[in-house]
Short mmCIF file of C-alpha atoms in Angstrom, two decimals:
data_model
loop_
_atom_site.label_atom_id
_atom_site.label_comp_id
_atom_site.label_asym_id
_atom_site.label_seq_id
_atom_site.Cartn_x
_atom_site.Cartn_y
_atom_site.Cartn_z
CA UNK A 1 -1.52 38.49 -21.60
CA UNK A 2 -3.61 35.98 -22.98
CA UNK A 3 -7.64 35.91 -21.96
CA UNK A 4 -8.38 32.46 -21.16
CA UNK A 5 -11.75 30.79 -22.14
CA UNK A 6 -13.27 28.50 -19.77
CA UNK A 7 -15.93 26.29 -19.58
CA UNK A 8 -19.00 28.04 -18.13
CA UNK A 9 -19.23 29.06 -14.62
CA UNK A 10 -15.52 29.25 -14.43
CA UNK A 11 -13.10 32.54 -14.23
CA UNK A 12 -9.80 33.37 -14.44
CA UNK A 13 -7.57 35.57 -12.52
CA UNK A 14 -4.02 37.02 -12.74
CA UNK A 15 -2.78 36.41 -9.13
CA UNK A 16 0.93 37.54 -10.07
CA UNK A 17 2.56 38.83 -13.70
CA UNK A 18 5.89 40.06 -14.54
CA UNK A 19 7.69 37.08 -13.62
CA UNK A 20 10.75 35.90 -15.34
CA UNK A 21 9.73 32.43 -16.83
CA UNK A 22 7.73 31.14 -13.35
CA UNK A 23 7.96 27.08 -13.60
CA UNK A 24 7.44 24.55 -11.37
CA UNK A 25 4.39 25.44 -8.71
CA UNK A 26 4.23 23.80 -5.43
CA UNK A 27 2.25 25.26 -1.60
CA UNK A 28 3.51 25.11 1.42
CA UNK A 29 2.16 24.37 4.29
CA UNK A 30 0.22 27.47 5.01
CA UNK A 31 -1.20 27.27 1.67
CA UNK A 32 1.18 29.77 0.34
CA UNK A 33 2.18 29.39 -3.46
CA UNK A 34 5.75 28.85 -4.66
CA UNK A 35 7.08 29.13 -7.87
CA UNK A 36 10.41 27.75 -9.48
CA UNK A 37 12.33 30.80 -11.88
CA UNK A 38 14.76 28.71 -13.38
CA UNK A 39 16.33 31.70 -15.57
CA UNK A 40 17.07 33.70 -12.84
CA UNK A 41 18.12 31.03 -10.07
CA UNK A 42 15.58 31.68 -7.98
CA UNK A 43 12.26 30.55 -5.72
CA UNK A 44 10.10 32.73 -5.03
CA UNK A 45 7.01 32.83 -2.63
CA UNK A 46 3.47 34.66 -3.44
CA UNK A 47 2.49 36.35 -0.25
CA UNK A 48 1.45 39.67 -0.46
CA UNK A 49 4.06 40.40 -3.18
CA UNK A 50 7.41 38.59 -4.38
CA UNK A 51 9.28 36.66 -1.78
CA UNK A 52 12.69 34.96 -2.36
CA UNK A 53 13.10 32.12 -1.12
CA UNK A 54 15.95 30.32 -1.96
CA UNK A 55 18.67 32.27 -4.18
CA UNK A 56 21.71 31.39 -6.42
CA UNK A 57 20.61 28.09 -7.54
CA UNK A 58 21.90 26.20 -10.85
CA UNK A 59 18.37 26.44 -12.81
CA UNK A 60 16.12 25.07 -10.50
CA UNK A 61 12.52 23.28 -11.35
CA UNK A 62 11.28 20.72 -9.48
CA UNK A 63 9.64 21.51 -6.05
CA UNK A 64 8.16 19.75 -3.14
CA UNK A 65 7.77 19.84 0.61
CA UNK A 66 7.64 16.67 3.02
CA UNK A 67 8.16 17.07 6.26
CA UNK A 68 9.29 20.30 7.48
CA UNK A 69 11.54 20.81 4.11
CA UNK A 70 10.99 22.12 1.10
CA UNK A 71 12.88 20.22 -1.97
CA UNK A 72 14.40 21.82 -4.84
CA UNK A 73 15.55 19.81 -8.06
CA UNK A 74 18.02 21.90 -9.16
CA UNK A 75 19.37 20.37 -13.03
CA UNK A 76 22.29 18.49 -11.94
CA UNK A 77 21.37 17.58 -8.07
CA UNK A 78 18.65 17.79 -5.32
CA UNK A 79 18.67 20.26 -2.38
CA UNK A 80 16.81 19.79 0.84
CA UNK A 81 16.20 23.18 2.75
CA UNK A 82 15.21 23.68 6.22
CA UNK A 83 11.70 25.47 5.55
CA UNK A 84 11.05 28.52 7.84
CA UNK A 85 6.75 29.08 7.38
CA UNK A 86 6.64 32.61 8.91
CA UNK A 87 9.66 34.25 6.92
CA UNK A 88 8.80 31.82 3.71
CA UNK A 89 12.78 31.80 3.59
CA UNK A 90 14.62 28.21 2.70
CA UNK A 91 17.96 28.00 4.82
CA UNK A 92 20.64 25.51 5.67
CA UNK A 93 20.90 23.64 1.47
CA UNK A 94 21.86 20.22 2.06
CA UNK A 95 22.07 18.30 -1.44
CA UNK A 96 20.83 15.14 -0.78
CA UNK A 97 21.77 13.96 -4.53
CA UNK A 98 24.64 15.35 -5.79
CA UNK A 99 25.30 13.48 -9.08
CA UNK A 100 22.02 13.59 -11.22
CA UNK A 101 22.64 13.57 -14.93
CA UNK A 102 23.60 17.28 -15.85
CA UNK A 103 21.72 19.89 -18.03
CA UNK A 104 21.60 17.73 -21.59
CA UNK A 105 19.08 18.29 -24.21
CA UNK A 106 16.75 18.38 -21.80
CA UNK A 107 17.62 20.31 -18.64
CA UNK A 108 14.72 20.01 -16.47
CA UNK A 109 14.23 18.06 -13.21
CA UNK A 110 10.77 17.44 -11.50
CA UNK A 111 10.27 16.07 -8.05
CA UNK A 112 7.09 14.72 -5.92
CA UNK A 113 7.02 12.23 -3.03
CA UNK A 114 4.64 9.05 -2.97
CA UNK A 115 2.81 8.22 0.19
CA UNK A 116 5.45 5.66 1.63
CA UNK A 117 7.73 8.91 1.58
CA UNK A 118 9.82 7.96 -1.61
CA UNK A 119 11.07 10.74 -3.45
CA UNK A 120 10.30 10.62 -7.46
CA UNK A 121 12.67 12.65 -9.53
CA UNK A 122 11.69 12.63 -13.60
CA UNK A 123 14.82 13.03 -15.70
CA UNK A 124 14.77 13.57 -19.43
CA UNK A 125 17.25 12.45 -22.50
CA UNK A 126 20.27 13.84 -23.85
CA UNK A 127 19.33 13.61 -27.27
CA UNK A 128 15.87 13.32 -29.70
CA UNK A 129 17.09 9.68 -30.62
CA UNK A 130 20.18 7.61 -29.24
CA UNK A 131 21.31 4.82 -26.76
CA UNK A 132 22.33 6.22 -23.08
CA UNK A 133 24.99 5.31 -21.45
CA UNK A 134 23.51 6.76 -17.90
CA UNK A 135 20.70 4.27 -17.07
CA UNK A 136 18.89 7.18 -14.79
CA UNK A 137 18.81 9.12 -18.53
CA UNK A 138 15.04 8.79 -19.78
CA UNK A 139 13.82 7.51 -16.73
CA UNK A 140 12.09 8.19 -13.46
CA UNK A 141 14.13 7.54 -10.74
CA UNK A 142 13.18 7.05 -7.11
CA UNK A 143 15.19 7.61 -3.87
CA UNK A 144 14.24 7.70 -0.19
CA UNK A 145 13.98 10.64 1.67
CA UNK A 146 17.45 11.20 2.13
CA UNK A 147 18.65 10.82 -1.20
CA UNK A 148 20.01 7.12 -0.35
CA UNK A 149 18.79 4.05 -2.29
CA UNK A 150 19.00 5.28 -5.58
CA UNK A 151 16.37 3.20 -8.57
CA UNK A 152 15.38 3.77 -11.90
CA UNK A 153 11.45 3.26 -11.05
CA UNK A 154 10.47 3.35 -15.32
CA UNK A 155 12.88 3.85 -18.24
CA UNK A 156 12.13 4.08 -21.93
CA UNK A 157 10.61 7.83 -21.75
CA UNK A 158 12.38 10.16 -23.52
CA UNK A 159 11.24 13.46 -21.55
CA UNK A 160 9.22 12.85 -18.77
CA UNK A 161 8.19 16.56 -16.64
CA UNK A 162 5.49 16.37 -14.71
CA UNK A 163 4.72 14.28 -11.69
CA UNK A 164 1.46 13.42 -9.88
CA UNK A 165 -0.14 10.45 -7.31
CA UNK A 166 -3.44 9.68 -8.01
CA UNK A 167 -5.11 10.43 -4.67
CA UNK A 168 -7.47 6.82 -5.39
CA UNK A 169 -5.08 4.25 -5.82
CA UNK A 170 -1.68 6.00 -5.19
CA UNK A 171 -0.33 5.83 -8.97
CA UNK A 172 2.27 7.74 -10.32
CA UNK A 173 1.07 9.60 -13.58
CA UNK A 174 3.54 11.30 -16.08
CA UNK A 175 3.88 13.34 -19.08
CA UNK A 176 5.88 12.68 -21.90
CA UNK A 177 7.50 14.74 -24.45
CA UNK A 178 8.52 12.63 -27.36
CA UNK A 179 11.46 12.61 -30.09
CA UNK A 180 11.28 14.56 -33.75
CA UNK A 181 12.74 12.65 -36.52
CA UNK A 182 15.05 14.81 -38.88
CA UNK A 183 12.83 13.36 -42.15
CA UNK A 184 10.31 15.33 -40.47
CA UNK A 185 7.00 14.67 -38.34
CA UNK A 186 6.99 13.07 -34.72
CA UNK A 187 5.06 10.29 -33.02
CA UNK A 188 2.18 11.87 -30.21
CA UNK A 189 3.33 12.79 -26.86
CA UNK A 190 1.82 11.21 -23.86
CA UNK A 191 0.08 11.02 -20.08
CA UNK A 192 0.36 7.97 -19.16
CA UNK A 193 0.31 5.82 -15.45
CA UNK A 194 3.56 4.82 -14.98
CA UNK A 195 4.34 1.35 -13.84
CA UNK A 196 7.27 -0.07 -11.61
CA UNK A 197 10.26 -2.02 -13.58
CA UNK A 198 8.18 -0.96 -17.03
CA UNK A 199 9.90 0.02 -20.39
CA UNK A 200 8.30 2.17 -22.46
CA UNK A 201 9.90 2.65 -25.82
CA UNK A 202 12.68 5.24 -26.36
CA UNK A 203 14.52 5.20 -28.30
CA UNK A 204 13.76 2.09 -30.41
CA UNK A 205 9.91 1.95 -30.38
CA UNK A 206 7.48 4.96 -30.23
CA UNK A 207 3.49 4.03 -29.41
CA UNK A 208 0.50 5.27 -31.80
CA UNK A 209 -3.03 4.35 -32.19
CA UNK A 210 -2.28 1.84 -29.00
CA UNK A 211 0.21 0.07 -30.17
CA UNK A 212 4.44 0.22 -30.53
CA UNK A 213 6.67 0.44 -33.88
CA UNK A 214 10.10 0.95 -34.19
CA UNK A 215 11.52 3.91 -34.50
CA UNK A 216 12.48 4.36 -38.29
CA UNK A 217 15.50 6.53 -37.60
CA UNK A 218 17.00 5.16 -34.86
CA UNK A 219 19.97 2.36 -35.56
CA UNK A 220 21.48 -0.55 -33.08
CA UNK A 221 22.87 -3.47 -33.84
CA UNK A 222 20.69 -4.31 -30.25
CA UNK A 223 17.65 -3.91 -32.12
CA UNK A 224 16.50 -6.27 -35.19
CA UNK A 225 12.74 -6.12 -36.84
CA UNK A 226 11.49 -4.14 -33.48
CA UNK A 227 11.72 -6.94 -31.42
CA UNK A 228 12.01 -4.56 -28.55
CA UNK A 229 8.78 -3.39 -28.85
CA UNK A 230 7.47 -5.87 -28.10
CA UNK A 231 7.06 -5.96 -24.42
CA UNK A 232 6.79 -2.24 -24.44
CA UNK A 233 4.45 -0.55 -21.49
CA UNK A 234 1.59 0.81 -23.47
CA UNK A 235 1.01 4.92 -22.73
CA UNK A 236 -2.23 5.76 -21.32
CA UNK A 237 -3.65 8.43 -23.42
CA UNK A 238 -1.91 9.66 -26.80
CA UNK A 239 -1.44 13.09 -27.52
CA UNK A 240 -1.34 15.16 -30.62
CA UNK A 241 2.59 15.20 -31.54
CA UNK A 242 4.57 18.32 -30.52
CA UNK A 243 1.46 19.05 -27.88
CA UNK A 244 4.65 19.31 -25.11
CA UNK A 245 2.64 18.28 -22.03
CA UNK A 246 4.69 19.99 -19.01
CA UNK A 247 2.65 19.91 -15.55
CA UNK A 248 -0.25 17.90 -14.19
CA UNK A 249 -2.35 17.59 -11.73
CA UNK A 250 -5.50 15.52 -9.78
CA UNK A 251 -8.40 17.72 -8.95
CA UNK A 252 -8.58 17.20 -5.43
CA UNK A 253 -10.59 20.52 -4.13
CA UNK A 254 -13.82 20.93 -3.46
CA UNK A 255 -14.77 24.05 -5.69
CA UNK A 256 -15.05 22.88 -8.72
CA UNK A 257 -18.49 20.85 -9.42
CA UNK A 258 -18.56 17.28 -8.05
CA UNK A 259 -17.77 15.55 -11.32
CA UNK A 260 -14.52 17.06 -12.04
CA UNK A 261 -13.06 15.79 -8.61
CA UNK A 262 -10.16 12.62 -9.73
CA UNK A 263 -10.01 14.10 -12.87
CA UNK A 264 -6.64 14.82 -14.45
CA UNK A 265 -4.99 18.60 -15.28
CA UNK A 266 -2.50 19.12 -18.12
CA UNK A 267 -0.86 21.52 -19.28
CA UNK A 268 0.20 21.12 -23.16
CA UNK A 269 3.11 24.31 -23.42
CA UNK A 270 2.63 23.79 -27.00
CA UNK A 271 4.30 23.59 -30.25
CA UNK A 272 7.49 25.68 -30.87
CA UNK A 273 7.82 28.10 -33.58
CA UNK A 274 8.38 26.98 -37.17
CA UNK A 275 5.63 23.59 -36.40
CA UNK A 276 2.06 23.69 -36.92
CA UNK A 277 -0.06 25.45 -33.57
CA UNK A 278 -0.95 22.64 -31.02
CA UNK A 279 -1.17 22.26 -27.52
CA UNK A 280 -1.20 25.71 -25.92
CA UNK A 281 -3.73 24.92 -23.45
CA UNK A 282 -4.94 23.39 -20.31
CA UNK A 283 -6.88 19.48 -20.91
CA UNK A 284 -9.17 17.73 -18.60
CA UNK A 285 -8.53 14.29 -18.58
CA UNK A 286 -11.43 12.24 -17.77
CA UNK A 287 -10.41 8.17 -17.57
CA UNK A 288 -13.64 6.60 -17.89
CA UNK A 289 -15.01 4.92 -19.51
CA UNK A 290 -11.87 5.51 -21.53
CA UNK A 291 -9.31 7.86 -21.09
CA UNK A 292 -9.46 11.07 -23.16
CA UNK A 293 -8.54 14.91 -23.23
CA UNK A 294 -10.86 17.53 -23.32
CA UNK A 295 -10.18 21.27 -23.81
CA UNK A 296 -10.35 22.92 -20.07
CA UNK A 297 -8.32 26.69 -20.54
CA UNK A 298 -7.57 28.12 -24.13
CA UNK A 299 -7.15 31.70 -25.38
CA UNK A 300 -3.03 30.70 -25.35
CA UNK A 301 -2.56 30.93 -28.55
CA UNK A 302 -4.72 33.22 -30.99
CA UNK A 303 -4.10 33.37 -34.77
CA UNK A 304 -0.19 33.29 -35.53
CA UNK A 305 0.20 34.98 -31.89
CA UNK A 306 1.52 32.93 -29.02
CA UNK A 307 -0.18 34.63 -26.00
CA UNK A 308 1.00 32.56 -23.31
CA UNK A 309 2.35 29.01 -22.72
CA UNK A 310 1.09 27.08 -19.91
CA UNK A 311 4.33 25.05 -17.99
CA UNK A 312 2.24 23.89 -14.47
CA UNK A 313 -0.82 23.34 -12.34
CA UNK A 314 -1.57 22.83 -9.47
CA UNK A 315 -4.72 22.66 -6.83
CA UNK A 316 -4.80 25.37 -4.40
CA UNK A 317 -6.11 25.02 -0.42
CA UNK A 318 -8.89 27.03 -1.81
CA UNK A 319 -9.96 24.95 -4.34
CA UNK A 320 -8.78 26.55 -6.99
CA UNK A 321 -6.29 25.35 -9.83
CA UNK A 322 -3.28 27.32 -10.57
CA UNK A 323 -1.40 27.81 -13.54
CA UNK A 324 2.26 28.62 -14.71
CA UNK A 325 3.05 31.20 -17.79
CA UNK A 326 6.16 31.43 -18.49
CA UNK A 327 5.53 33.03 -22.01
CA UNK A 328 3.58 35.84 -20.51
CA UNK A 329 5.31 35.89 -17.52
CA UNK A 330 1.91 35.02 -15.22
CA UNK A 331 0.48 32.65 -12.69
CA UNK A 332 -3.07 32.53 -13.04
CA UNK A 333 -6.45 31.31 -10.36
CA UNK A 334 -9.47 29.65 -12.20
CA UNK A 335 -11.80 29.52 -9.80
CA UNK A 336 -15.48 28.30 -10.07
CA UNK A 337 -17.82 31.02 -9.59
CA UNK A 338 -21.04 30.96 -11.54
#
């Protein structure tokens, strides 16, 4: 169990460990934490101990609640459950999308709902480099409520995982995971604001240093001299490469000292074995005057040791921010309590 190091003031506390590879975090509306665990097809509940939820799902990820239903992305569709608050159970599974583009190179499916009560559901590629023949493949897709009315909101992003509204202006923020080239090396991973109708890149043009290039490995007649990078969405903020950036979140509690409120989460799972040691930790993204990353939680990743690896956060009733393990197995409180 890795001990994390904080910025002063701030402490850290394991609120639940021996999970099997908790994911996606998401509280309901009694303020009770629930966690995604993909591997075993299962939700589970925090409260007072480990409550299933919802059971017998196809790995699940992706978890929100709007109205009085609780959401589940499972990898190849979307369930909506009828949310019970006193027995934190999930019954009658109605899948409002049944057809979303199945398991692939990258399996996982995130989910969060805008304030006009869209439904946002971030949807990775089937390959490190290649043309798709499903348009909703390397994309963000939107639906309403009900699954109907189906759009690819942003393309051109080759894993996007998390998803987050930023509580000023009501933008949707992502993080990107981006391709390895067999010749070796990658370009940076991302967090960027995602805009509506915008391309950005995969799999002909990758961004560094704030501006596009094609990519050298990847082949279409389609593409000639990298003419389509040219009207390419630029990312927000740039990333070391292999950083993996999984979950984010806007600081929207109280507890935490004034100036961190609006300020962006992320958690970077981190390199895989066999690549150089980045990411492994939790960044602070602070957007003005320009955007950059600042080390928030380490203590992941000591030496040639992988401790723990950081998948999601999120910003408790209480103030506090709460974080995903599924290396070690652990959710985790940091709390601010000088």
């Amino acid at each position: 169990m890795p001990a994390l190091r904080l910025p002063p003031g701030f402490r850290a506390d394991v609120v639940a460990s021996g999970l099997a590879g908790p994911r996606a975090l998401a509280f309901d509306p009694t303020g009770t934490l629930i966690v995604s665990l993909p591997g075993e097809g299962r939700v589970v509940a925090l409260a007072g101990g480990i409550v299933t939820v919802a059971k017998q799902l196809d790995r699940p990820h992706g978890l929100a609640f709007h109205g009085r239903h609780l959401y589940v992305a499972e990898t190849g569709r979307i369930l909506r459950f009828r949310y019970d608050v006193l027995t934190r159970t999930a019954r009658e599974a109605v899948p409002i999308v049944r057809d979303l583009p199945h398991g692939g190179h990258h399996w996982t499916r995130s989910v969060a709902f805008g304030a006009k009560g869209r439904l946002f559901v971030a949807i990775g590629s089937s390959c490190d480099v290649c043309r798709e023949r499903d348009p909703r493949r390397a994309a963000i897709v939107t639906y309403a409520a009900d699954g109907s009315d189906a759009r690819v909101f942003a393309s051109g992003l080759r894993n996007p995982v998390g998803l987050a509204f930023d509580p000023r202006d009501g933008a949707l923020w992502t993080t990107i995971n981006e391709r390895d080239w067999r010749s070796g090396g990658a370009p940076p991973d991302y967090v960027t604001a995602v805009r509506e109708g915008a391309s950005y890149g995969w799999p002909a043009c990758y961004a560094s240093g704030g501006a596009f290039a094609p990519d050298p490995e990847f082949h279409d007649a389609n593409v000639r001299d990298g003419g389509d990078c040219t009207m390419m969405a630029i990312p927000t903020l740039e990333l070391p490469a292999h950083s993996a950036p999984l979950g984010l979140a806007f600081y929207t509690g109280r507890q935490f000292p004034a100036h961190y409120r609006g300020d962006l989460f992320v958690a970077l799972h981190g390199s895989r074995p066999g690549l150089p040691a980045v990411g492994h930790k939790i960044v602070r993204v602070r957007r003005a005057p320009e955007p950059r990353a600042e080390d928030f939680a380490t203590g992941f990743h000591e030496g040639d040791r992988v401790l723990g690896r950081p998948v999601d956060v999120a910003v408790g009733p209480d103030g506090s921010l709460y974080v995903s393990d599924d290396h070690a197995g652990a959710i985790y409180r940091i709390r601010f309590a000088p």
